[in-house]
PDB file of C-alpha atoms in Angstrom:
ATOM      1  CA  MET A 241      25.196  -2.175 -23.577  1.00 49.00           C
ATOM      2  CA  THR A 242      23.245   0.602 -21.929  1.00 53.00           C
ATOM      3  CA  ALA A 243      20.536  -0.319 -19.484  1.00 66.00           C
ATOM      4  CA  GLY A 244      17.109   1.061 -20.293  1.00 74.00           C
ATOM      5  CA  GLY A 245      15.657   3.334 -17.664  1.00 80.00           C
ATOM      6  CA  PHE A 246      12.216   3.705 -16.269  1.00 81.00           C
ATOM      7  CA  GLU A 247      10.141   6.525 -14.923  1.00 88.00           C
ATOM      8  CA  VAL A 248       8.050   6.498 -11.810  1.00 89.00           C
ATOM      9  CA  GLU A 249       5.245   8.920 -11.104  1.00 94.00           C
ATOM     10  CA  PRO A 250       4.870   9.097  -7.309  1.00 95.00           C
ATOM     11  CA  ASP A 251       1.313  10.377  -7.666  1.00 96.00           C
ATOM     12  CA  ASP A 252       0.436   7.235  -9.637  1.00 96.00           C
ATOM     13  CA  LEU A 253       1.879   5.120  -6.832  1.00 96.00           C
ATOM     14  CA  VAL A 254      -0.189   6.999  -4.255  1.00 97.00           C
ATOM     15  CA  ALA A 255      -3.306   6.505  -6.399  1.00 98.00           C
ATOM     16  CA  HIS A 256      -2.548   2.783  -6.558  1.00 97.00           C
ATOM     17  CA  ALA A 257      -2.090   2.683  -2.779  1.00 98.00           C
ATOM     18  CA  SER A 258      -5.510   4.311  -2.402  1.00 98.00           C
ATOM     19  CA  HIS A 259      -6.995   1.601  -4.614  1.00 98.00           C
ATOM     20  CA  VAL A 260      -5.320  -1.031  -2.441  1.00 98.00           C
ATOM     21  CA  ASP A 261      -6.803   0.682   0.641  1.00 97.00           C
ATOM     22  CA  GLY A 262     -10.218   0.083  -0.918  1.00 97.00           C
ATOM     23  CA  LEU A 263      -9.368  -3.607  -1.076  1.00 97.00           C
ATOM     24  CA  VAL A 264      -8.418  -3.485   2.600  1.00 97.00           C
ATOM     25  CA  ASP A 265     -11.861  -2.055   3.364  1.00 97.00           C
ATOM     26  CA  ARG A 266     -13.501  -4.883   1.443  1.00 97.00           C
ATOM     27  CA  LEU A 267     -11.404  -7.472   3.264  1.00 96.00           C
ATOM     28  CA  ASN A 268     -12.344  -5.886   6.596  1.00 96.00           C
ATOM     29  CA  THR A 269     -15.988  -6.246   5.592  1.00 95.00           C
ATOM     30  CA  ALA A 270     -15.368  -9.946   4.942  1.00 93.00           C
ATOM     31  CA  VAL A 271     -13.679 -10.296   8.339  1.00 92.00           C
ATOM     32  CA  SER A 272     -16.669  -8.637  10.004  1.00 91.00           C
ATOM     33  CA  ALA A 273     -19.011 -10.983   8.188  1.00 88.00           C
ATOM     34  CA  SER A 274     -16.967 -13.961   9.322  1.00 83.00           C
ATOM     35  CA  ASP A 275     -17.382 -12.827  12.940  1.00 79.00           C
ATOM     36  CA  SER A 276     -21.095 -13.476  12.849  1.00 78.00           C
ATOM     37  CA  ALA A 277     -21.606 -17.082  13.804  1.00 68.00           C
ATOM     38  CA  MET A 278     -24.704 -19.198  13.882  1.00 66.00           C
ATOM     39  CA  SER A 279     -25.584 -20.987  17.050  1.00 72.00           C
ATOM     40  CA  ASP A 280     -25.008 -24.728  17.139  1.00 71.00           C
ATOM     41  CA  HIS A 281     -28.795 -25.169  17.276  1.00 76.00           C
ATOM     42  CA  ALA A 282     -29.223 -23.530  13.851  1.00 76.00           C
ATOM     43  CA  TYR A 283     -28.409 -26.850  12.162  1.00 79.00           C
ATOM     44  CA  GLY A 284     -31.248 -28.738  13.836  1.00 83.00           C
ATOM     45  CA  LEU A 285     -31.212 -32.199  15.365  1.00 84.00           C
ATOM     46  CA  LEU A 286     -30.480 -34.009  12.136  1.00 87.00           C
ATOM     47  CA  CYS A 287     -27.328 -31.988  11.371  1.00 86.00           C
ATOM     48  CA  ALA A 288     -26.184 -31.390  14.957  1.00 85.00           C
ATOM     49  CA  PHE A 289     -22.924 -33.152  14.114  1.00 88.00           C
ATOM     50  CA  LEU A 290     -21.906 -30.380  11.642  1.00 86.00           C
ATOM     51  CA  PRO A 291     -20.885 -27.477  13.938  1.00 83.00           C
ATOM     52  CA  PRO A 292     -17.853 -29.250  15.454  1.00 85.00           C
ATOM     53  CA  ILE A 293     -16.761 -30.242  11.940  1.00 87.00           C
ATOM     54  CA  ILE A 294     -17.330 -26.837  10.332  1.00 85.00           C
ATOM     55  CA  ARG A 295     -16.108 -24.586  13.168  1.00 85.00           C
ATOM     56  CA  PRO A 296     -12.334 -25.250  12.739  1.00 89.00           C
ATOM     57  CA  THR A 297     -12.539 -24.563   9.014  1.00 88.00           C
ATOM     58  CA  GLY A 298     -14.432 -21.342   9.672  1.00 86.00           C
ATOM     59  CA  GLU A 299     -11.838 -20.264  12.228  1.00 89.00           C
ATOM     60  CA  GLN A 300      -9.023 -20.979   9.772  1.00 93.00           C
ATOM     61  CA  ALA A 301     -10.822 -18.977   7.098  1.00 90.00           C
ATOM     62  CA  GLN A 302     -11.270 -16.089   9.517  1.00 91.00           C
ATOM     63  CA  ASP A 303      -7.584 -16.188  10.487  1.00 95.00           C
ATOM     64  CA  THR A 304      -6.648 -16.203   6.811  1.00 96.00           C
ATOM     65  CA  LEU A 305      -8.859 -13.191   6.117  1.00 95.00           C
ATOM     66  CA  LYS A 306      -7.308 -11.294   9.026  1.00 96.00           C
ATOM     67  CA  ALA A 307      -3.819 -12.120   7.754  1.00 98.00           C
ATOM     68  CA  SER A 308      -4.876 -10.935   4.291  1.00 98.00           C
ATOM     69  CA  VAL A 309      -5.966  -7.601   5.735  1.00 98.00           C
ATOM     70  CA  GLU A 310      -2.577  -7.175   7.403  1.00 98.00           C
ATOM     71  CA  GLY A 311      -0.699  -8.178   4.250  1.00 98.00           C
ATOM     72  CA  VAL A 312      -2.656  -5.947   1.896  1.00 98.00           C
ATOM     73  CA  GLN A 313      -2.443  -3.024   4.339  1.00 98.00           C
ATOM     74  CA  GLY A 314       1.317  -3.576   4.461  1.00 98.00           C
ATOM     75  CA  LEU A 315       1.406  -3.482   0.666  1.00 98.00           C
ATOM     76  CA  SER A 316      -0.445  -0.179   0.643  1.00 98.00           C
ATOM     77  CA  ASP A 317       1.948   1.264   3.229  1.00 98.00           C
ATOM     78  CA  ASN A 318       4.970   0.047   1.247  1.00 98.00           C
ATOM     79  CA  VAL A 319       3.686   1.585  -1.984  1.00 98.00           C
ATOM     80  CA  ARG A 320       3.220   4.933  -0.215  1.00 98.00           C
ATOM     81  CA  THR A 321       6.704   4.636   1.260  1.00 98.00           C
ATOM     82  CA  ALA A 322       8.109   3.949  -2.211  1.00 97.00           C
ATOM     83  CA  ALA A 323       6.321   7.016  -3.588  1.00 97.00           C
ATOM     84  CA  GLN A 324       7.812   9.174  -0.845  1.00 96.00           C
ATOM     85  CA  SER A 325      11.259   7.674  -1.468  1.00 96.00           C
ATOM     86  CA  TYR A 326      11.036   8.592  -5.143  1.00 94.00           C
ATOM     87  CA  ARG A 327       9.961  12.126  -4.228  1.00 95.00           C
ATOM     88  CA  ASP A 328      12.813  12.459  -1.741  1.00 94.00           C
ATOM     89  CA  GLY A 329      15.296  11.113  -4.290  1.00 91.00           C
ATOM     90  CA  GLU A 330      14.138  13.567  -6.921  1.00 90.00           C
ATOM     91  CA  GLU A 331      14.368  16.399  -4.427  1.00 89.00           C
ATOM     92  CA  GLY A 332      17.917  15.393  -3.500  1.00 88.00           C
ATOM     93  CA  ASN A 333      18.938  15.071  -7.149  1.00 86.00           C
ATOM     94  CA  LYS A 334      17.615  18.471  -8.189  1.00 87.00           C
ATOM     95  CA  GLN A 335      19.144  20.519  -5.351  1.00 88.00           C
ATOM     96  CA  PRO A 336      22.686  20.709  -6.823  1.00 87.00           C
ATOM     97  CA  PHE A 337      21.230  21.852 -10.146  1.00 85.00           C
ATOM     98  CA  GLU A 338      19.071  24.486  -8.481  1.00 86.00           C
ATOM     99  CA  ARG A 339      22.090  25.801  -6.535  1.00 85.00           C
ATOM    100  CA  GLN A 340      24.065  25.957  -9.774  1.00 86.00           C
ATOM    101  CA  LEU A 341      21.223  27.713 -11.530  1.00 84.00           C
ATOM    102  CA  ALA A 342      20.883  30.232  -8.698  1.00 83.00           C
ATOM    103  CA  ALA A 343      24.623  30.932  -8.790  1.00 81.00           C
ATOM    104  CA  ALA A 344      24.748  31.308 -12.585  1.00 76.00           C
ATOM    105  CA  PRO A 345      23.227  34.851 -12.790  1.00 71.00           C
ATOM    106  CA  ARG A 346      25.682  36.107 -10.161  1.00 69.00           C
ATOM    107  CA  GLU A 347      28.625  34.698 -12.119  1.00 67.00           C
ATOM    108  CA  ALA A 348      27.359  36.228 -15.357  1.00 60.00           C
ATOM    109  CA  GLU A 349      26.862  39.594 -13.632  1.00 64.00           C
ATOM    110  CA  ALA A 350      30.376  39.447 -12.172  1.00 63.00           C
ATOM    111  CA  ARG A 351      31.826  38.881 -15.666  1.00 65.00           C
ATOM    112  CA  VAL A 352      29.908  41.865 -17.088  1.00 62.00           C
ATOM    113  CA  ASN A 353      31.030  44.178 -14.306  1.00 62.00           C
ATOM    114  CA  ARG A 354      34.751  43.447 -14.889  1.00 62.00           C
TER     115      ARG A 354
END
């Protein structure tokens, strides 16, 4: 049974990586927004007990957002690396054929001149 192949367009991968970079920008915006904190006095006297309860959850959320930025940026980098690998592979695969093609006219000319 013959395995079915697949085609990869490196330019499509680079376009996808650019889209993922846009997501990184949006995540960075969320991280920046999470940096702005309200003072403990913003909750008033009645809810003064909330900041110590909410703060750890907010810090965990901020850490998670920062980790998301790193992960999604890594994805973008990996997709670009894959695109370059496909380009390099195609370049390596076509070189023997190009050498053969370049040599073919010389061989044909040598046969004619005999």
